[in-house]
mmCIF file of C-alpha atoms in Angstrom:
data_model
loop_
_atom_site.group_PDB
_atom_site.id
_atom_site.type_symbol
_atom_site.label_atom_id
_atom_site.label_comp_id
_atom_site.label_asym_id
_atom_site.label_seq_id
_atom_site.Cartn_x
_atom_site.Cartn_y
_atom_site.Cartn_z
ATOM 1 C CA MET A 1185 32.502 16.304 -0.056
ATOM 2 C CA SER A 1186 33.726 13.788 2.467
ATOM 3 C CA SER A 1187 34.775 10.220 1.619
ATOM 4 C CA ILE A 1188 31.629 8.818 3.244
ATOM 5 C CA ASP A 1189 29.404 10.830 0.923
ATOM 6 C CA LEU A 1190 31.436 9.740 -2.098
ATOM 7 C CA ASN A 1191 31.123 6.083 -1.066
ATOM 8 C CA ALA A 1192 27.373 6.495 -0.636
ATOM 9 C CA LEU A 1193 27.092 8.050 -4.087
ATOM 10 C CA ILE A 1194 29.119 5.234 -5.640
ATOM 11 C CA ILE A 1195 26.912 2.629 -3.953
ATOM 12 C CA ILE A 1196 23.750 4.421 -5.071
ATOM 13 C CA PHE A 1197 25.091 4.612 -8.621
ATOM 14 C CA PHE A 1198 25.845 0.890 -8.796
ATOM 15 C CA VAL A 1199 22.526 -0.070 -7.221
ATOM 16 C CA ALA A 1200 20.710 2.146 -9.722
ATOM 17 C CA LEU A 1201 22.739 0.666 -12.556
ATOM 18 C CA GLY A 1202 21.913 -2.867 -11.398
ATOM 19 C CA THR A 1203 18.221 -2.095 -11.023
ATOM 20 C CA TYR A 1204 17.994 -0.430 -14.407
ATOM 21 C CA SER A 1205 19.923 -3.215 -16.146
ATOM 22 C CA LEU A 1206 17.628 -5.862 -14.619
ATOM 23 C CA ARG A 1207 14.540 -4.038 -15.849
ATOM 24 C CA VAL A 1208 15.893 -3.414 -19.333
ATOM 25 C CA SER A 1209 17.212 -6.957 -19.702
ATOM 26 C CA GLY A 1210 13.809 -8.353 -18.742
ATOM 27 C CA LEU A 1211 12.125 -6.233 -21.381
ATOM 28 C CA LEU A 1212 14.699 -7.108 -24.013
ATOM 29 C CA LEU A 1213 14.563 -10.835 -23.256
ATOM 30 C CA SER A 1214 10.792 -10.954 -23.178
ATOM 31 C CA SER A 1215 10.522 -9.175 -26.510
ATOM 32 C CA LYS A 1216 13.067 -11.568 -28.029
ATOM 33 C CA PHE A 1217 11.630 -14.856 -26.777
ATOM 34 C CA VAL A 1218 7.914 -14.156 -26.675
ATOM 35 C CA LYS A 1219 6.240 -14.510 -30.014
ATOM 36 C CA GLU A 1220 3.179 -12.556 -31.063
ATOM 37 C CA GLU A 1221 0.914 -15.563 -30.520
ATOM 38 C CA GLY A 1222 1.124 -18.551 -28.261
ATOM 39 C CA ASP A 1223 0.593 -19.827 -24.763
ATOM 40 C CA LEU A 1224 3.494 -17.901 -23.254
ATOM 41 C CA LYS A 1225 2.207 -14.618 -24.682
ATOM 42 C CA LEU A 1226 -1.259 -15.383 -23.319
ATOM 43 C CA PHE A 1227 0.243 -16.249 -19.920
ATOM 44 C CA LEU A 1228 2.233 -13.019 -19.800
ATOM 45 C CA ASP A 1229 -0.812 -10.987 -20.834
ATOM 46 C CA TYR A 1230 -2.805 -12.311 -17.888
ATOM 47 C CA LEU A 1231 0.026 -12.093 -15.376
ATOM 48 C CA PRO A 1232 -0.583 -8.484 -14.206
ATOM 49 C CA SER A 1233 -4.255 -9.143 -13.540
ATOM 50 C CA THR A 1234 -3.497 -12.292 -11.568
ATOM 51 C CA LEU A 1235 -0.896 -10.449 -9.535
ATOM 52 C CA LEU A 1236 -3.411 -7.714 -8.859
ATOM 53 C CA LEU A 1237 -5.949 -10.290 -7.723
ATOM 54 C CA ALA A 1238 -3.353 -11.899 -5.474
ATOM 55 C CA LEU A 1239 -2.833 -8.524 -3.817
ATOM 56 C CA VAL A 1240 -6.506 -7.497 -3.605
ATOM 57 C CA VAL A 1241 -8.307 -10.703 -2.568
ATOM 58 C CA PRO A 1242 -6.551 -11.062 0.815
ATOM 59 C CA SER A 1243 -7.498 -7.472 1.665
ATOM 60 C CA ILE A 1244 -11.123 -8.129 0.752
ATOM 61 C CA LEU A 1245 -11.199 -11.260 2.870
ATOM 62 C CA LYS A 1246 -9.486 -9.495 5.735
ATOM 63 C CA GLU A 1247 -12.282 -6.918 5.891
ATOM 64 C CA GLY A 1248 -14.895 -9.648 6.172
ATOM 65 C CA MET A 1249 -18.473 -9.187 4.997
ATOM 66 C CA ILE A 1250 -18.123 -5.446 4.356
ATOM 67 C CA GLY A 1251 -15.135 -6.178 2.137
ATOM 68 C CA LEU A 1252 -17.252 -8.533 0.079
ATOM 69 C CA VAL A 1253 -20.041 -5.938 -0.112
ATOM 70 C CA ALA A 1254 -17.578 -3.254 -1.210
ATOM 71 C CA ALA A 1255 -16.064 -5.600 -3.799
ATOM 72 C CA PHE A 1256 -19.540 -6.390 -5.125
ATOM 73 C CA LEU A 1257 -20.398 -2.681 -5.369
ATOM 74 C CA ILE A 1258 -17.102 -1.998 -7.141
ATOM 75 C CA PHE A 1259 -17.713 -4.837 -9.571
ATOM 76 C CA LEU A 1260 -21.250 -3.627 -10.237
ATOM 77 C CA CYS A 1261 -20.068 -0.050 -10.799
ATOM 78 C CA MET A 1262 -17.290 -1.181 -13.116
ATOM 79 C CA TYR A 1263 -19.743 -3.303 -15.083
ATOM 80 C CA LYS A 1264 -22.286 -0.500 -15.449
ATOM 81 C CA THR A 1265 -20.124 2.607 -15.807
ATOM 82 C CA LYS A 1266 -16.642 1.311 -16.674
ATOM 83 C CA SER A 1267 -15.306 4.169 -14.533
ATOM 84 C CA ILE A 1268 -12.303 3.218 -12.434
ATOM 85 C CA LEU A 1269 -12.389 6.445 -10.432
ATOM 86 C CA LEU A 1270 -16.070 6.108 -9.536
ATOM 87 C CA SER A 1271 -15.596 2.455 -8.601
ATOM 88 C CA LEU A 1272 -12.618 3.343 -6.448
ATOM 89 C CA LEU A 1273 -14.606 6.057 -4.696
ATOM 90 C CA ILE A 1274 -17.514 3.697 -4.049
ATOM 91 C CA GLY A 1275 -15.211 1.103 -2.513
ATOM 92 C CA VAL A 1276 -13.371 3.597 -0.324
ATOM 93 C CA VAL A 1277 -16.568 5.317 0.823
ATOM 94 C CA THR A 1278 -18.209 1.973 1.625
ATOM 95 C CA ILE A 1279 -15.315 0.870 3.805
ATOM 96 C CA ALA A 1280 -14.941 4.327 5.392
ATOM 97 C CA LEU A 1281 -18.632 4.547 6.279
ATOM 98 C CA TYR A 1282 -18.566 1.092 7.801
ATOM 99 C CA ARG A 1283 -15.463 1.815 9.847
ATOM 100 C CA ASN A 1284 -16.774 5.177 11.082
ATOM 101 C CA PHE A 1285 -20.326 4.156 11.960
ATOM 102 C CA PHE A 1286 -20.274 0.445 12.720
ATOM 103 C CA LEU A 1287 -16.926 -0.211 14.373
#
């Protein structure tokens, strides 16, 4: 093993150690400071869904009217069937059909 490979392995090890320690420390701190009830707990419970919305809404708006139609169909399917896979398929097929036949 050359010295370059050993340096790369050392860098990868320390980056992995830093990444893992950041993730574990976040979990440990959040479990220590967040109580079972309260506004902070409620805020943290809703945080993943708001982040998901922040990622999804720009994509829907970027697609235009067909994005809104696909989002409506997904919402309707989720409301009726509560099936994530079926809703995902409906959204993908709606966008794919529009792109293949109308663009």
